Amino acid sequence: MTATKRPDSAGPGGRSSSDPDPIRVSFRRYAGVRTRVLEVGEAGPDPDLPRRSLRRRAATPHVRPSAPRLVLLHGYCDSADTWRPALEQLAAAGIPAVAVDLPGFGDAQPLRPGPMLPQLDAFTTAVVREQAVLGSVVLAGNSLGGTMSLRAAQNSRLPISGVVSIAAPGFVDSWLIRTVARYPFPLRLYSALPVPVPGFLVRKVAEQLVPRLLYANSGAADALQVQRFTALFPDYRATKSRLEQARQLVAELADAYRLDSVKVPLLVVACGKDKLVTAASGRQLHTLVPHSRLLVREDWGHCPQLDDPVEIAELLTYFAASAVRTTQAKRAVETVSEDTAAG
């Protein structure tokens, strides 16, 4: 099912404009980066609580809650707002979840010079450790967020109960991502233009491209979501900077994964109408992680949380509950084995 346009009287996710917003917005600091957090369900830890106390609570088995808690990560040139429609669905179902602006995007502080993925790793690690105080963390990421979720799952020391990777790049990518990696002459020419392209022309092109790249059906694109994306390309200088950053990221993706280290439950979501990361990429990821589960939706585009937030919310809810049960059962068996060996 693909989401259709909402009536004028409805807000994001189909909520009536007169209803109170169930999404709480706050600003927190993770790995030294101040960022914006969107949250539904049980409130997160008090940011004023000393971090030593948070680490002690998360590391103490008998006080660690076991209910699933979703942590949602967005893609490149996106923000936590991409999850708003799904967050509203999760709020209505009573599922606790948070979505954060990754460093360099949305209202988060910018990335520092140097490799990007290690900075994003440190940030994701800090978010997971904070949220683990309240429940069993299940990470879900779209595009770059899918990459960060997979990389977090590679760290056996992180308290993660499961991962949903949606359209993660770096496996069998589309011609567009391969073009950015090769940096052909037209892109070099654009970056070297002595006279900047007028801002209004940059925005006009972005307005036409964004719905086609991110949605399964560009005609069903939410105007506010499209406006949010195009705001990232206000002029020639900003577009040139984003292009250079994208090239760096694609280069880093070549050595981004150690998938044999992923032991937690993994759901791979591949989208048949994805114009950035092909469905073949998801199939390959599923093959490389034998215990993973694969969902192929031929009617979804690159950002299915925008195409179909209702089904995405349901998918995340059911998978999170299943992943937590599986991980808890596995840990119980490991504990018994260790006790038997010690005895």
Short mmCIF file of N, CA, C and O in Angstrom, two decimals, residues 9 16 21 119 124 131 155 185 191 195 230 249 263 274-275 285 296 328 332 334:
data_model
loop_
_atom_site.label_atom_id
_atom_site.label_comp_id
_atom_site.label_asym_id
_atom_site.label_seq_id
_atom_site.Cartn_x
_atom_site.Cartn_y
_atom_site.Cartn_z
N SER A 9 -7.45 19.08 6.10
CA SER A 9 -7.69 19.23 7.53
C SER A 9 -6.79 18.33 8.37
O SER A 9 -6.84 18.38 9.58
N SER A 16 -5.44 15.00 12.78
CA SER A 16 -6.20 16.24 12.63
C SER A 16 -5.40 17.41 13.16
O SER A 16 -4.69 17.30 14.15
N ASP A 21 0.03 17.52 19.34
CA ASP A 21 1.14 16.79 18.75
C ASP A 21 1.69 15.81 19.77
O ASP A 21 2.13 16.21 20.85
N GLN A 119 32.73 9.47 13.11
CA GLN A 119 32.00 10.47 13.90
C GLN A 119 30.55 10.04 14.10
O GLN A 119 29.99 10.16 15.20
N THR A 124 26.04 7.54 17.25
CA THR A 124 25.05 6.46 17.37
C THR A 124 25.25 5.65 18.63
O THR A 124 24.29 5.29 19.32
N GLN A 131 19.54 5.30 25.47
CA GLN A 131 18.22 4.71 25.37
C GLN A 131 18.13 3.34 26.03
O GLN A 131 17.06 2.91 26.45
N ASN A 155 29.19 -3.95 16.59
CA ASN A 155 29.85 -3.75 17.89
C ASN A 155 29.15 -4.60 18.93
O ASN A 155 28.07 -4.24 19.41
N PHE A 185 32.96 14.06 -15.60
CA PHE A 185 33.24 15.42 -16.05
C PHE A 185 32.11 16.40 -15.76
O PHE A 185 32.38 17.52 -15.31
N SER A 191 31.25 21.82 -10.26
CA SER A 191 31.96 22.27 -9.08
C SER A 191 33.00 23.34 -9.39
O SER A 191 33.42 24.07 -8.49
N VAL A 195 31.28 31.10 -12.43
CA VAL A 195 30.11 31.89 -12.09
C VAL A 195 29.07 30.96 -11.47
O VAL A 195 28.59 30.03 -12.13
N THR A 230 14.50 20.33 -0.11
CA THR A 230 15.04 21.33 -1.02
C THR A 230 15.69 22.49 -0.26
O THR A 230 16.56 23.17 -0.81
N LEU A 249 31.45 10.37 1.38
CA LEU A 249 30.69 9.31 2.04
C LEU A 249 30.67 8.04 1.19
O LEU A 249 30.87 6.93 1.71
N LYS A 263 25.46 -10.26 14.91
CA LYS A 263 24.88 -11.45 15.53
C LYS A 263 23.42 -11.24 15.96
O LYS A 263 22.72 -12.20 16.20
N ASP A 274 13.01 1.97 -5.54
CA ASP A 274 14.10 2.79 -5.02
C ASP A 274 15.03 3.16 -6.16
O ASP A 274 15.59 2.30 -6.84
N LYS A 275 15.22 4.46 -6.40
CA LYS A 275 16.05 4.94 -7.49
C LYS A 275 17.48 5.25 -7.04
O LYS A 275 18.32 5.64 -7.86
N LEU A 285 22.69 -7.97 0.85
CA LEU A 285 22.90 -7.85 2.29
C LEU A 285 22.30 -9.05 3.02
O LEU A 285 22.93 -9.62 3.94
N VAL A 296 11.00 -7.61 0.74
CA VAL A 296 11.07 -6.84 -0.50
C VAL A 296 9.69 -6.28 -0.79
O VAL A 296 8.72 -7.04 -0.92
N GLN A 328 16.69 -12.00 24.08
CA GLN A 328 16.60 -12.38 25.49
C GLN A 328 16.75 -13.89 25.67
O GLN A 328 17.43 -14.36 26.59
N ALA A 332 19.72 -15.80 27.67
CA ALA A 332 19.41 -16.73 28.76
C ALA A 332 20.15 -18.04 28.57
O ALA A 332 20.70 -18.60 29.53
N GLU A 334 22.95 -18.43 26.89
CA GLU A 334 24.38 -18.17 27.11
C GLU A 334 24.70 -18.09 28.59
O GLU A 334 25.74 -18.58 29.04
#
